[in-house]
Short mmCIF file of C-alpha atoms and ligand atoms in Angstrom, two decimals:
data_model
loop_
_atom_site.label_atom_id
_atom_site.label_comp_id
_atom_site.label_asym_id
_atom_site.label_seq_id
_atom_site.Cartn_x
_atom_site.Cartn_y
_atom_site.Cartn_z
CA UNK A 1 -19.58 4.38 20.58
CA UNK A 2 -22.46 6.76 19.83
CA UNK A 3 -22.18 5.92 16.15
CA UNK A 4 -22.10 2.18 16.87
CA UNK A 5 -25.15 2.47 19.14
CA UNK A 6 -26.91 4.30 16.32
CA UNK A 7 -26.17 1.40 13.99
CA UNK A 8 -27.58 -1.08 16.52
CA UNK A 9 -30.65 1.08 17.25
CA UNK A 10 -31.43 1.45 13.54
CA UNK A 11 -30.78 -2.26 13.07
CA UNK A 12 -29.41 -1.31 9.65
CA UNK A 13 -26.13 -3.19 9.76
CA UNK A 14 -24.96 -3.19 6.14
CA UNK A 15 -26.12 -2.81 2.50
CA UNK A 16 -25.84 0.90 1.80
CA UNK A 17 -26.62 2.24 5.26
CA UNK A 18 -26.38 5.92 6.23
CA UNK A 19 -22.90 5.71 7.79
CA UNK A 20 -21.34 4.07 4.73
CA UNK A 21 -22.94 6.77 2.61
CA UNK A 22 -21.62 9.50 4.90
CA UNK A 23 -18.15 7.92 4.93
CA UNK A 24 -18.14 7.78 1.12
CA UNK A 25 -19.01 11.47 1.01
CA UNK A 26 -16.13 12.33 3.32
CA UNK A 27 -13.59 10.18 1.45
CA UNK A 28 -14.66 11.73 -1.87
CA UNK A 29 -14.32 15.21 -0.38
CA UNK A 30 -10.84 14.55 1.05
CA UNK A 31 -9.74 13.18 -2.33
CA UNK A 32 -11.39 15.91 -4.38
CA UNK A 33 -13.37 13.47 -6.55
CA UNK A 34 -17.05 12.95 -7.33
CA UNK A 35 -17.31 9.28 -6.36
CA UNK A 36 -16.10 7.13 -3.48
CA UNK A 37 -17.26 3.52 -3.29
CA UNK A 38 -16.50 2.05 0.15
CA UNK A 39 -15.50 -1.60 0.35
CA UNK A 40 -14.88 -4.26 2.99
CA UNK A 41 -11.09 -4.00 2.52
CA UNK A 42 -8.45 -2.47 0.28
CA UNK A 43 -7.80 -5.68 -1.64
CA UNK A 44 -11.44 -5.89 -2.75
CA UNK A 45 -11.28 -2.19 -3.66
CA UNK A 46 -8.41 -3.09 -6.00
CA UNK A 47 -10.17 -6.13 -7.45
CA UNK A 48 -13.37 -4.16 -8.06
CA UNK A 49 -11.52 -1.20 -9.60
CA UNK A 50 -9.56 -3.54 -11.88
CA UNK A 51 -12.79 -5.25 -13.01
CA UNK A 52 -14.69 -2.00 -13.39
CA UNK A 53 -11.88 -0.54 -15.51
CA UNK A 54 -12.11 -3.60 -17.79
CA UNK A 55 -8.51 -4.75 -17.37
CA UNK A 56 -7.48 -8.16 -18.74
CA UNK A 57 -4.41 -9.87 -20.19
CA UNK A 58 -1.34 -8.13 -18.78
CA UNK A 59 -1.06 -5.14 -16.46
CA UNK A 60 2.24 -3.41 -15.71
CA UNK A 61 2.79 -2.83 -12.02
CA UNK A 62 5.49 -2.46 -9.37
CA UNK A 63 7.06 -5.39 -7.53
CA UNK A 64 7.89 -3.18 -4.54
CA UNK A 65 4.52 -3.08 -2.82
CA UNK A 66 2.37 -5.06 -0.44
CA UNK A 67 1.60 -8.37 -2.12
CA UNK A 68 -2.13 -7.57 -2.41
CA UNK A 69 -1.43 -5.26 -5.38
CA UNK A 70 -0.17 -8.16 -7.51
CA UNK A 71 -2.59 -10.72 -6.05
CA UNK A 72 -5.61 -8.56 -6.91
CA UNK A 73 -4.61 -8.69 -10.57
CA UNK A 74 -3.67 -12.36 -10.56
CA UNK A 75 -6.86 -13.49 -8.84
CA UNK A 76 -8.76 -11.92 -11.74
CA UNK A 77 -6.73 -13.97 -14.21
CA UNK A 78 -4.50 -11.04 -15.17
CA UNK A 79 -0.71 -11.38 -15.39
CA UNK A 80 1.06 -8.72 -13.35
CA UNK A 81 4.08 -7.62 -15.39
CA UNK A 82 6.58 -6.21 -12.93
CA UNK A 83 8.43 -3.02 -13.76
CA UNK A 84 11.41 -2.19 -11.56
CA UNK A 85 11.25 0.92 -9.38
CA UNK A 86 13.13 4.19 -9.35
CA UNK A 87 15.69 3.86 -6.53
CA UNK A 88 15.00 7.39 -5.31
CA UNK A 89 11.18 7.50 -5.37
CA UNK A 90 10.72 3.76 -4.65
CA UNK A 91 7.84 3.91 -7.17
CA UNK A 92 7.45 2.33 -10.62
CA UNK A 93 10.11 3.77 -12.94
CA UNK A 94 8.30 5.41 -15.87
CA UNK A 95 11.44 5.14 -18.02
CA UNK A 96 11.15 1.34 -17.92
CA UNK A 97 7.40 0.99 -18.48
CA UNK A 98 7.19 1.31 -22.26
CA UNK A 99 9.46 -1.58 -23.15
CA UNK A 100 7.11 -3.87 -21.18
CA UNK A 101 4.05 -2.98 -23.27
CA UNK A 102 2.87 -5.91 -25.42
CA UNK A 103 -0.30 -6.48 -27.49
CA UNK A 104 -1.81 -8.10 -24.35
CA UNK A 105 -1.20 -5.09 -22.10
CA UNK A 106 -4.40 -3.34 -21.04
CA UNK A 107 -3.29 -1.17 -18.16
CA UNK A 108 -0.79 0.21 -15.69
CA UNK A 109 -1.30 -0.10 -11.94
CA UNK A 110 0.96 2.27 -10.00
CA UNK A 111 1.37 2.41 -6.21
CA UNK A 112 2.06 5.62 -4.32
CA UNK A 113 4.43 3.91 -1.90
CA UNK A 114 4.69 5.47 1.58
CA UNK A 115 2.19 8.09 0.32
CA UNK A 116 4.89 9.56 -1.93
CA UNK A 117 3.26 10.07 -5.34
CA UNK A 118 4.09 8.07 -8.45
CA UNK A 119 5.31 9.92 -11.53
CA UNK A 120 1.67 10.55 -12.46
CA UNK A 121 2.30 12.85 -15.43
CA UNK A 122 4.75 10.49 -17.12
CA UNK A 123 2.53 7.46 -16.47
CA UNK A 124 -0.56 9.30 -17.75
CA UNK A 125 1.37 10.17 -20.91
CA UNK A 126 2.49 6.58 -21.50
CA UNK A 127 -1.02 5.23 -20.84
CA UNK A 128 -2.54 7.73 -23.28
CA UNK A 129 0.02 6.98 -25.98
CA UNK A 130 -0.62 3.23 -25.81
CA UNK A 131 -4.36 3.31 -25.13
CA UNK A 132 -3.94 1.77 -21.66
CA UNK A 133 -6.08 2.27 -18.55
CA UNK A 134 -4.20 3.76 -15.63
CA UNK A 135 -5.06 2.86 -12.03
CA UNK A 136 -3.35 3.65 -8.75
CA UNK A 137 -3.20 1.69 -5.53
CA UNK A 138 -3.30 4.67 -3.18
CA UNK A 139 -3.52 2.56 -0.01
CA UNK A 140 -0.79 4.71 1.57
CA UNK A 141 -1.85 8.02 0.12
CA UNK A 142 -5.18 9.21 1.52
CA UNK A 143 -4.95 12.98 2.11
CA UNK A 144 -1.64 13.25 0.23
CA UNK A 145 -1.01 15.37 -2.85
CA UNK A 146 0.95 15.15 -6.08
CA UNK A 147 1.98 18.40 -7.72
CA UNK A 148 -0.47 20.15 -5.40
CA UNK A 149 -3.44 18.03 -6.56
CA UNK A 150 -5.03 15.56 -4.18
CA UNK A 151 -4.26 11.91 -4.76
CA UNK A 152 -7.49 10.12 -5.62
CA UNK A 153 -8.16 12.05 -8.81
CA UNK A 154 -5.44 10.55 -11.01
CA UNK A 155 -5.86 7.87 -13.69
CA UNK A 156 -9.18 6.13 -14.29
CA UNK A 157 -9.54 5.33 -10.57
CA UNK A 158 -7.52 5.03 -7.39
CA UNK A 159 -8.05 2.82 -4.35
CA UNK A 160 -7.53 3.22 -0.61
CA UNK A 161 -7.14 0.78 2.27
CA UNK A 162 -8.59 1.51 5.70
CA UNK A 163 -7.02 -1.51 7.35
CA UNK A 164 -6.30 -1.16 11.08
CA UNK A 165 -2.63 -0.47 10.30
CA UNK A 166 -3.32 2.42 7.92
CA UNK A 167 -3.46 6.19 8.48
CA UNK A 168 -7.28 6.18 8.60
CA UNK A 169 -8.86 2.91 9.64
CA UNK A 170 -12.29 1.32 9.62
CA UNK A 171 -11.04 -1.90 11.31
CA UNK A 172 -11.00 -3.43 7.81
CA UNK A 173 -12.06 -1.35 4.83
CA UNK A 174 -11.21 0.30 1.58
CA UNK A 175 -12.58 2.52 -1.17
CA UNK A 176 -12.44 3.15 -4.89
CA UNK A 177 -12.36 6.83 -5.85
CA UNK A 178 -12.93 8.19 -9.34
CA UNK A 179 -14.37 11.05 -11.37
CA UNK A 180 -15.59 8.64 -14.03
CA UNK A 181 -19.38 8.25 -13.61
CA UNK A 182 -19.61 5.05 -15.66
CA UNK A 183 -16.70 3.40 -13.84
CA UNK A 184 -18.25 4.34 -10.49
CA UNK A 185 -21.57 2.78 -11.50
CA UNK A 186 -19.86 -0.44 -12.59
CA UNK A 187 -17.87 -0.54 -9.36
CA UNK A 188 -21.07 -0.18 -7.29
CA UNK A 189 -22.67 -2.99 -9.27
CA UNK A 190 -19.68 -5.31 -8.85
CA UNK A 191 -19.40 -4.50 -5.14
CA UNK A 192 -22.95 -5.82 -4.61
CA UNK A 193 -22.94 -9.17 -6.53
CA UNK A 194 -23.93 -7.36 -9.73
CA UNK A 195 -27.39 -6.50 -8.35
CA UNK A 196 -28.98 -3.55 -10.13
CA UNK A 197 -32.23 -4.02 -8.25
CA UNK A 198 -33.78 -6.51 -5.81
CA UNK A 199 -33.62 -9.45 -8.21
CA UNK A 200 -31.84 -8.12 -11.27
CA UNK A 201 -28.26 -9.32 -11.61
CA UNK A 202 -26.50 -7.39 -14.36
CA UNK A 203 -22.84 -8.32 -13.92
CA UNK A 204 -20.36 -10.80 -12.47
CA UNK A 205 -20.10 -9.23 -9.05
CA UNK A 206 -18.69 -10.07 -5.68
CA UNK A 207 -19.41 -9.06 -2.11
CA UNK A 208 -17.22 -6.05 -1.46
CA UNK A 209 -19.58 -4.10 0.80
CA UNK A 210 -18.44 -2.17 3.86
CA UNK A 211 -20.43 -2.80 7.05
CA UNK A 212 -22.02 0.10 8.97
CA UNK A 213 -19.92 -0.56 12.06
CA UNK A 214 -16.78 -0.27 9.91
CA UNK A 215 -18.02 3.06 8.52
CA UNK A 216 -18.63 4.22 12.12
CA UNK A 217 -14.96 3.62 12.87
CA UNK A 218 -13.91 5.08 9.50
CA UNK A 219 -15.81 8.35 10.13
CA UNK A 220 -14.40 8.64 13.63
CA UNK A 221 -10.87 7.92 12.46
CA UNK A 222 -11.20 10.38 9.59
CA UNK A 223 -12.26 13.11 12.05
CA UNK A 224 -8.88 12.74 13.76
CA UNK A 225 -6.82 12.96 10.60
CA UNK A 226 -5.37 16.40 11.33
CA UNK A 227 -4.15 15.21 14.73
CA UNK A 228 -2.76 11.97 13.22
CA UNK A 229 -0.97 14.02 10.57
CA UNK A 230 0.50 16.43 13.15
CA UNK A 231 1.75 13.54 15.32
CA UNK A 232 3.26 11.73 12.31
CA UNK A 233 5.01 14.92 11.17
CA UNK A 234 6.43 15.44 14.67
CA UNK A 235 7.55 11.82 14.88
CA UNK A 236 9.18 11.91 11.46
CA UNK A 237 11.05 15.10 12.38
CA UNK A 238 12.12 13.57 15.72
CA UNK A 239 13.54 10.52 13.95
CA UNK A 240 15.38 12.76 11.50
CA UNK A 241 16.92 14.71 14.35
CA UNK A 242 17.64 11.61 16.44
CA UNK A 243 19.29 9.76 13.56
CA UNK A 244 21.10 12.70 11.96
CA UNK A 245 24.78 11.89 11.79
CA UNK A 246 24.32 8.17 12.48
CA UNK A 247 26.69 6.56 9.99
CA UNK A 248 24.93 4.69 7.16
CA UNK A 249 21.37 5.42 8.31
CA UNK A 250 19.18 7.75 6.30
CA UNK A 251 15.56 8.61 7.03
CA UNK A 252 13.75 8.55 3.68
CA UNK A 253 12.46 12.11 3.16
CA UNK A 254 9.03 13.40 2.22
CA UNK A 255 8.51 16.35 -0.13
CA UNK A 256 7.81 19.44 1.99
CA UNK A 257 5.96 21.01 -0.96
CA UNK A 258 3.29 18.28 -0.93
CA UNK A 259 0.55 17.36 1.52
CA UNK A 260 1.84 14.27 3.31
CA UNK A 261 0.60 12.20 6.23
CA UNK A 262 4.00 10.58 6.93
CA UNK A 263 2.42 7.38 8.20
CA UNK A 264 5.65 5.53 7.39
CA UNK A 265 9.04 6.30 8.84
CA UNK A 266 11.38 4.46 6.49
CA UNK A 267 15.12 4.29 7.02
CA UNK A 268 17.69 3.11 4.52
CA UNK A 269 20.62 1.17 5.97
CA UNK A 270 23.62 1.31 3.66
CA UNK A 271 26.91 -0.64 3.73
CA UNK A 272 28.70 2.06 5.73
CA UNK A 273 26.46 1.35 8.75
CA UNK A 274 28.71 -1.56 9.70
CA UNK A 275 25.78 -3.91 10.24
CA UNK A 276 23.13 -5.09 7.84
CA UNK A 277 19.49 -4.10 7.83
CA UNK A 278 18.58 -7.60 8.99
CA UNK A 279 21.02 -7.43 11.90
CA UNK A 280 19.67 -4.03 12.85
CA UNK A 281 16.13 -5.40 12.78
CA UNK A 282 17.21 -8.24 15.05
CA UNK A 283 18.73 -5.81 17.53
CA UNK A 284 15.56 -3.70 17.51
CA UNK A 285 13.30 -6.74 17.99
CA UNK A 286 15.45 -7.87 20.91
CA UNK A 287 14.74 -4.45 22.44
CA UNK A 288 11.00 -4.89 21.75
CA UNK A 289 10.94 -2.36 18.91
CA UNK A 290 8.85 -3.88 16.12
CA UNK A 291 10.62 -2.46 13.06
CA UNK A 292 9.41 -4.07 9.82
CA UNK A 293 11.09 -4.96 6.51
CA UNK A 294 8.39 -3.48 4.25
CA UNK A 295 8.10 -4.85 1.49
CA UNK A 296 10.61 -7.65 1.62
CA UNK A 297 11.39 -9.60 -0.56
CA UNK A 298 9.23 -7.95 -3.25
CA UNK A 299 6.31 -9.47 -5.16
CA UNK A 300 8.60 -10.81 -7.90
CA UNK A 301 10.19 -13.17 -5.35
CA UNK A 302 7.03 -14.71 -3.90
CA UNK A 303 4.50 -17.25 -5.08
CA UNK A 304 2.92 -17.65 -7.48
CA UNK A 305 4.94 -15.17 -9.55
CA UNK A 306 8.38 -16.60 -8.83
CA UNK A 307 7.25 -19.99 -10.17
CA UNK A 308 4.92 -18.84 -12.93
CA UNK A 309 6.99 -16.16 -14.58
CA UNK A 310 10.12 -16.27 -16.65
CA UNK A 311 13.25 -15.66 -14.55
CA UNK A 312 14.56 -13.07 -17.00
CA UNK A 313 11.40 -11.02 -16.56
CA UNK A 314 11.82 -11.02 -12.80
CA UNK A 315 15.19 -9.27 -12.69
CA UNK A 316 14.51 -6.26 -10.49
CA UNK A 317 17.85 -4.92 -9.24
CA UNK A 318 16.56 -1.64 -7.80
CA UNK A 319 13.75 -3.40 -5.94
CA UNK A 320 16.12 -6.08 -4.61
CA UNK A 321 18.47 -3.43 -3.33
CA UNK A 322 15.72 -1.50 -1.54
CA UNK A 323 14.13 -4.69 -0.21
CA UNK A 324 17.45 -5.46 1.49
CA UNK A 325 18.11 -1.98 2.86
CA UNK A 326 14.84 -0.48 4.08
CA UNK A 327 13.37 -0.73 7.53
CA UNK A 328 10.16 0.96 8.71
CA UNK A 329 10.17 2.26 12.27
CA UNK A 330 7.23 2.61 14.68
CA UNK A 331 5.20 5.81 14.45
CA UNK A 332 1.62 7.02 14.91
CA UNK A 333 -0.17 8.16 18.03
CA UNK A 334 1.18 5.25 20.09
CA UNK A 335 4.73 6.58 19.76
CA UNK A 336 6.04 9.80 21.30
CA UNK A 337 9.28 11.82 21.41
CA UNK A 338 10.62 9.81 24.38
CA UNK A 339 10.09 6.51 22.53
CA UNK A 340 11.84 7.93 19.48
CA UNK A 341 14.79 9.05 21.60
CA UNK A 342 15.11 5.51 22.91
CA UNK A 343 14.76 3.92 19.45
CA UNK A 344 17.24 6.33 17.87
CA UNK A 345 19.62 5.59 20.77
CA UNK A 346 19.40 1.85 20.16
CA UNK A 347 20.11 2.36 16.45
CA UNK A 348 23.02 4.69 17.16
CA UNK A 349 24.54 2.21 19.62
CA UNK A 350 23.99 -0.72 17.23
CA UNK A 351 25.78 1.16 14.46
CA UNK A 352 28.63 2.11 16.79
CA UNK A 353 29.12 -1.50 17.82
CA UNK A 354 28.59 -2.51 14.17
CA UNK A 355 30.74 -5.49 13.18
CA UNK A 356 31.25 -6.57 16.80
CA UNK A 357 27.50 -6.85 17.27
CA UNK A 358 26.97 -8.55 13.93
CA UNK A 359 29.46 -11.28 14.82
CA UNK A 360 27.92 -11.74 18.28
CA UNK A 361 24.36 -12.16 17.01
CA UNK A 362 23.22 -15.77 16.91
CA UNK A 363 23.22 -16.80 13.26
CA UNK A 364 19.73 -16.84 11.87
CA UNK A 365 18.16 -20.11 10.85
CA UNK A 366 18.74 -20.78 7.18
CA UNK A 367 15.72 -19.81 5.09
CA UNK A 368 13.11 -22.56 5.26
CA UNK A 369 12.88 -24.85 2.25
CA UNK A 370 10.10 -23.48 0.08
CA UNK A 371 6.90 -25.45 0.40
CA UNK A 372 5.19 -26.75 -2.74
CA UNK A 373 3.62 -23.79 -4.51
CA UNK A 374 -0.10 -23.27 -4.19
CA UNK A 375 -2.22 -24.40 -7.10
CA UNK A 376 -2.37 -21.32 -9.27
CA UNK A 377 -5.76 -21.87 -10.86
CA UNK A 378 -7.52 -19.78 -8.25
CA UNK A 379 -8.95 -22.84 -6.49
CA UNK A 380 -8.12 -24.29 -3.13
CA UNK A 381 -7.01 -21.15 -1.43
CA UNK A 382 -6.93 -21.89 2.30
CA UNK A 383 -7.11 -18.27 3.46
C1 PLP B 1 -2.68 -2.36 2.92
C2 PLP B 1 -2.41 -2.43 1.47
C3 PLP B 1 -3.26 -3.11 0.57
C4 PLP B 1 -4.35 -4.02 1.02
O1 PLP B 1 -5.33 -3.43 1.77
P1 PLP B 1 -6.22 -4.32 2.78
O2 PLP B 1 -7.19 -3.32 3.30
O3 PLP B 1 -5.29 -4.85 3.83
O4 PLP B 1 -6.87 -5.39 1.98
C5 PLP B 1 -2.98 -3.03 -0.79
N1 PLP B 1 -1.93 -2.34 -1.25
C6 PLP B 1 -1.09 -1.70 -0.42
C7 PLP B 1 0.04 -0.94 -1.02
C8 PLP B 1 -1.28 -1.75 0.96
O5 PLP B 1 -0.40 -1.15 1.77
#
């Protein structure tokens, strides 16, 4: 509240105010990079990074991510070329990237899903060999490491999201982080309509600025990151203990050698659980536990990609399998050991009752008939 009052007293509400500048300094420091460019959300951070890196044509990316990763490319007229994921890491499978490279490919956009790092060395190698730019959507990976190095410093640039649901939040917000001075300068230009000075427009820009009040929240949230991390680690461990030995349920592990924030507790429900992931979700929702099917059904199965792209190029067996088996469970500071005991108990009971429960559940409505796809020319987007 003191920070917000400061904003109102200064009457400096946006456009490069002192709190945004301070927040950028902190984000750069956490990530171990020279530049952080704060934005109004993580999607704009992606769009600006993609523009600033000069990507065009085709970019190879993962289908198993929040849809904004693919949309950011597509809204800039770039074709996202989906590369299936590694079933263990849940991240883009480097062994499958190279056969997707065409003369139109300009880059690779990896996602550090759940804050677990991509195969950065392999991807860097592939990008170098083919003269491609490498970017990472690090929306889940602030304050996480890969091979002991902080995420934020890999590839040409990485991006964060500070949406209200993320580990650090600024209500809505994001950032581009990079060690590339020229890329940082272009990103700053694009973030502010292309303005280099009061009335000099030097580039096709957009409005990606973060407001001061958002930076106030971002700074305050960032100050609590050690506590958030400690709580998330405790919660993750409590789920592991609570669900140990529950047939067919596995808590997806984090690497103890890396810095992790564990903001996602992801469980994999396999066929031995006796009820499906969807049935388990239904049971949990009925008990007021808002477990989520992140990131079902995968970008390759949603518009506009499912209509626009060749069916053969959308075969993603590993992603499909994960999209049908994973469930993310509640965590963060709003959840404590008692809650986790209760949630683990519900899951254990649901698995015990298994087939009996599955047959007793009211059958779900059949999937709704798909509506006519949106025009895909970038116009008429009723967001
Ligand atoms: C949250 C998220 C985004 C989008 O960030 P917003 O701040 O919501 O625009 C992009 N990619 C991934 C992987 C995300 O989880």
